[in-house]
């Protein structure tokens, strides 16, 4: 349980750091845009704002949606913040799909980010559909998958930082990271939530993190 709590705390800190970093884009200051995409972002500031704003909401709420203590003691709050999470994903995902058409790195990177946006929207919609049917087990599975894609905002920046530290060419790295930031995340989530009569033990632990 201690290791699970530690993993949750690490994910919380990383999420908050990425939220703080991404929030700079909402100032619409050209100097905050990375050089390779500055002209595109200046031309598409509304779409950029929707994508960043929605993603920030989803990423900020994500760790708390996974906490058992919140769900058990404050189920109405969990449902309310869950609605906000879904809205964040919807806005951020649609904005991401629109931005993918002009992604740095061309069609390969664009397809990678478009795939992320589509999978993010799809897994979240499936989670909403499941809870509408009162299928809590399916809801849990789909929202863990959604969470893995929300966390792509973190893995994207981790991989970019590692690529830069390793001295790898930015253009080639960016194209690869457009896929690496989310495909392994989703593959792991699918493995951990594979359909069965009982969820795997480590998945249950991850989604039962106490907040006390």
Short mmCIF file of C-alpha atoms in Angstrom, two decimals:
data_model
loop_
_atom_site.label_atom_id
_atom_site.label_comp_id
_atom_site.label_asym_id
_atom_site.label_seq_id
_atom_site.Cartn_x
_atom_site.Cartn_y
_atom_site.Cartn_z
CA UNK A 1 0.00 0.00 0.00
CA UNK A 2 2.90 2.37 0.72
CA UNK A 3 4.30 1.84 -2.76
CA UNK A 4 0.86 2.51 -4.23
CA UNK A 5 0.52 5.72 -2.24
CA UNK A 6 4.02 6.76 -3.34
CA UNK A 7 3.12 6.12 -6.99
CA UNK A 8 -0.01 8.21 -6.56
CA UNK A 9 1.96 11.05 -5.00
CA UNK A 10 4.53 10.96 -7.81
CA UNK A 11 1.76 11.08 -10.40
CA UNK A 12 0.14 13.97 -8.54
CA UNK A 13 3.37 15.98 -8.43
CA UNK A 14 4.13 15.32 -12.10
CA UNK A 15 0.59 16.24 -13.09
CA UNK A 16 0.75 19.51 -11.16
CA UNK A 17 4.11 20.38 -12.70
CA UNK A 18 2.78 19.81 -16.20
CA UNK A 19 -0.36 21.81 -15.40
CA UNK A 20 1.82 24.71 -14.22
CA UNK A 21 3.95 24.45 -17.35
CA UNK A 22 1.01 24.22 -19.76
CA UNK A 23 -0.85 27.10 -18.10
CA UNK A 24 1.70 29.46 -19.62
CA UNK A 25 0.14 28.84 -23.01
CA UNK A 26 -3.12 30.35 -21.83
CA UNK A 27 -1.40 33.73 -21.59
CA UNK A 28 -1.11 33.58 -25.41
CA UNK A 29 2.39 35.00 -25.22
CA UNK A 30 4.31 34.00 -28.38
CA UNK A 31 7.50 33.67 -26.35
CA UNK A 32 6.00 30.72 -24.47
CA UNK A 33 5.48 28.74 -27.68
CA UNK A 34 8.28 26.46 -28.78
CA UNK A 35 10.00 27.86 -31.84
CA UNK A 36 9.07 25.14 -34.31
CA UNK A 37 5.33 25.70 -33.79
CA UNK A 38 5.22 29.41 -32.96
CA UNK A 39 3.67 30.54 -36.25
CA UNK A 40 1.06 27.77 -36.18
CA UNK A 41 0.07 28.53 -32.60
CA UNK A 42 -0.21 32.24 -33.36
CA UNK A 43 -2.62 31.43 -36.18
CA UNK A 44 -4.64 28.96 -34.10
CA UNK A 45 -4.75 30.48 -30.65
CA UNK A 46 -8.42 29.68 -30.05
CA UNK A 47 -7.93 25.99 -30.81
CA UNK A 48 -4.72 25.96 -28.78
CA UNK A 49 -6.53 27.55 -25.84
CA UNK A 50 -9.32 24.98 -25.98
CA UNK A 51 -6.89 22.07 -26.14
CA UNK A 52 -4.64 23.34 -23.35
CA UNK A 53 -7.50 24.50 -21.14
CA UNK A 54 -9.41 21.23 -21.43
CA UNK A 55 -6.30 19.13 -20.88
CA UNK A 56 -5.37 21.16 -17.79
CA UNK A 57 -8.80 20.54 -16.24
CA UNK A 58 -8.61 16.80 -16.94
CA UNK A 59 -5.03 16.42 -15.72
CA UNK A 60 -5.65 18.49 -12.59
CA UNK A 61 -8.65 16.37 -11.59
CA UNK A 62 -7.23 13.00 -12.60
CA UNK A 63 -5.34 12.04 -9.40
CA UNK A 64 -8.34 12.87 -7.24
CA UNK A 65 -10.74 10.89 -9.42
CA UNK A 66 -8.62 7.81 -8.75
CA UNK A 67 -8.61 8.25 -4.96
CA UNK A 68 -10.74 5.79 -3.01
CA UNK A 69 -11.21 8.15 -0.08
CA UNK A 70 -12.86 10.79 -2.24
CA UNK A 71 -15.24 8.30 -3.80
CA UNK A 72 -16.21 6.71 -0.51
CA UNK A 73 -16.63 9.79 1.65
CA UNK A 74 -17.77 12.27 -0.98
CA UNK A 75 -19.51 10.38 -3.80
CA UNK A 76 -21.38 13.47 -4.98
CA UNK A 77 -18.13 15.40 -5.21
CA UNK A 78 -16.60 12.50 -7.13
CA UNK A 79 -19.49 12.57 -9.58
CA UNK A 80 -19.35 16.34 -9.93
CA UNK A 81 -15.61 16.45 -10.56
CA UNK A 82 -16.08 13.46 -12.85
CA UNK A 83 -18.40 15.54 -15.01
CA UNK A 84 -15.78 18.28 -15.11
CA UNK A 85 -13.13 15.71 -16.04
CA UNK A 86 -15.26 14.48 -18.95
CA UNK A 87 -15.87 18.05 -20.13
CA UNK A 88 -12.12 18.70 -19.93
CA UNK A 89 -11.39 15.61 -22.00
CA UNK A 90 -14.06 16.53 -24.56
CA UNK A 91 -12.75 20.08 -25.01
CA UNK A 92 -9.09 19.10 -24.84
CA UNK A 93 -9.54 16.10 -27.11
CA UNK A 94 -11.42 17.97 -29.82
CA UNK A 95 -8.88 20.78 -29.65
CA UNK A 96 -6.09 18.23 -29.92
CA UNK A 97 -7.67 16.66 -32.99
CA UNK A 98 -7.85 20.08 -34.63
CA UNK A 99 -4.23 20.88 -33.76
CA UNK A 100 -3.06 17.50 -35.04
CA UNK A 101 -3.68 18.64 -38.60
CA UNK A 102 -0.83 21.14 -38.28
CA UNK A 103 1.44 19.21 -35.90
CA UNK A 104 5.18 19.74 -36.13
CA UNK A 105 6.74 16.71 -37.78
CA UNK A 106 4.26 16.34 -40.60
CA UNK A 107 1.74 13.61 -41.27
CA UNK A 108 3.37 10.93 -39.08
CA UNK A 109 3.37 13.13 -35.98
CA UNK A 110 -0.07 14.45 -36.88
CA UNK A 111 -1.47 10.93 -37.07
CA UNK A 112 0.11 10.14 -33.73
CA UNK A 113 -1.54 13.09 -32.01
CA UNK A 114 -4.81 12.48 -33.83
CA UNK A 115 -4.76 8.90 -32.59
CA UNK A 116 -4.21 10.15 -29.06
CA UNK A 117 -7.13 12.55 -29.34
CA UNK A 118 -9.47 9.92 -30.77
CA UNK A 119 -8.49 7.30 -28.19
CA UNK A 120 -8.81 9.82 -25.36
CA UNK A 121 -12.30 10.81 -26.44
CA UNK A 122 -13.31 7.21 -27.15
CA UNK A 123 -12.19 5.68 -23.86
CA UNK A 124 -13.78 8.48 -21.87
CA UNK A 125 -17.05 8.21 -23.77
CA UNK A 126 -17.06 4.45 -23.13
CA UNK A 127 -16.56 5.11 -19.42
CA UNK A 128 -19.49 7.53 -19.37
CA UNK A 129 -21.65 5.04 -21.26
CA UNK A 130 -20.75 2.29 -18.78
CA UNK A 131 -21.68 4.33 -15.71
CA UNK A 132 -24.93 5.26 -17.45
CA UNK A 133 -25.68 1.53 -17.56
CA UNK A 134 -24.58 1.26 -13.90
CA UNK A 135 -21.82 -1.11 -14.95
CA UNK A 136 -19.24 -0.04 -12.38
CA UNK A 137 -16.63 -2.61 -13.38
CA UNK A 138 -16.67 -1.51 -17.03
CA UNK A 139 -16.71 2.12 -15.94
CA UNK A 140 -13.57 1.54 -13.87
CA UNK A 141 -11.79 -0.21 -16.73
CA UNK A 142 -12.58 2.48 -19.28
CA UNK A 143 -11.72 5.36 -16.98
CA UNK A 144 -8.35 3.81 -16.14
CA UNK A 145 -7.71 3.67 -19.88
CA UNK A 146 -8.83 7.28 -20.19
CA UNK A 147 -6.51 8.18 -17.31
CA UNK A 148 -3.54 6.59 -19.08
CA UNK A 149 -4.19 8.88 -22.05
CA UNK A 150 -4.67 11.97 -19.90
CA UNK A 151 -1.27 11.16 -18.41
CA UNK A 152 0.21 11.35 -21.93
CA UNK A 153 0.58 15.08 -21.23
CA UNK A 154 3.16 14.08 -18.61
CA UNK A 155 4.93 11.36 -20.57
CA UNK A 156 5.17 13.64 -23.61
CA UNK A 157 7.18 16.18 -21.65
CA UNK A 158 9.25 13.57 -19.88
CA UNK A 159 10.28 12.01 -23.19
CA UNK A 160 11.01 15.39 -24.76
CA UNK A 161 13.22 16.25 -21.80
CA UNK A 162 15.04 12.92 -21.99
CA UNK A 163 15.52 13.25 -25.75
CA UNK A 164 16.93 16.74 -25.30
CA UNK A 165 19.25 15.60 -22.51
CA UNK A 166 20.47 12.76 -24.72
CA UNK A 167 21.22 15.20 -27.54
CA UNK A 168 18.82 13.54 -29.97
CA UNK A 169 17.63 15.55 -33.01
CA UNK A 170 14.44 17.38 -32.07
CA UNK A 171 12.51 16.75 -35.28
CA UNK A 172 13.02 12.99 -35.32
CA UNK A 173 12.43 12.72 -31.58
CA UNK A 174 9.21 14.69 -31.77
CA UNK A 175 7.75 12.44 -34.46
CA UNK A 176 8.53 9.33 -32.40
CA UNK A 177 7.26 10.88 -29.15
CA UNK A 178 3.96 11.78 -30.83
CA UNK A 179 3.31 8.03 -30.63
CA UNK A 180 5.44 6.97 -27.66
CA UNK A 181 3.76 9.42 -25.28
CA UNK A 182 0.48 7.50 -25.40
CA UNK A 183 0.63 4.10 -27.11
CA UNK A 184 2.64 2.39 -24.31
CA UNK A 185 0.43 4.07 -21.70
CA UNK A 186 -2.72 2.71 -23.31
CA UNK A 187 -1.18 -0.72 -23.93
CA UNK A 188 -0.28 -1.00 -20.24
CA UNK A 189 -3.75 0.17 -19.18
CA UNK A 190 -5.39 -2.36 -21.50
CA UNK A 191 -3.22 -5.12 -20.07
CA UNK A 192 -3.97 -4.15 -16.46
CA UNK A 193 -7.70 -3.90 -17.12
CA UNK A 194 -8.15 -6.94 -19.31
CA UNK A 195 -11.65 -8.28 -19.03
CA UNK A 196 -12.21 -10.92 -16.39
CA UNK A 197 -14.39 -11.72 -13.40
CA UNK A 198 -12.08 -9.81 -11.03
CA UNK A 199 -9.86 -6.84 -11.81
CA UNK A 200 -6.13 -7.51 -11.35
CA UNK A 201 -4.96 -6.83 -7.80
CA UNK A 202 -2.61 -4.00 -8.71
CA UNK A 203 -5.39 -2.24 -10.63
CA UNK A 204 -7.66 -2.49 -7.59
CA UNK A 205 -4.93 -1.00 -5.44
CA UNK A 206 -4.32 1.85 -7.84
CA UNK A 207 -8.00 2.78 -7.86
CA UNK A 208 -8.38 2.37 -4.10
CA UNK A 209 -5.77 4.84 -2.92
CA UNK A 210 -6.92 6.40 0.36
CA UNK A 211 -6.68 10.16 0.69
CA UNK A 212 -6.16 10.20 4.47
#
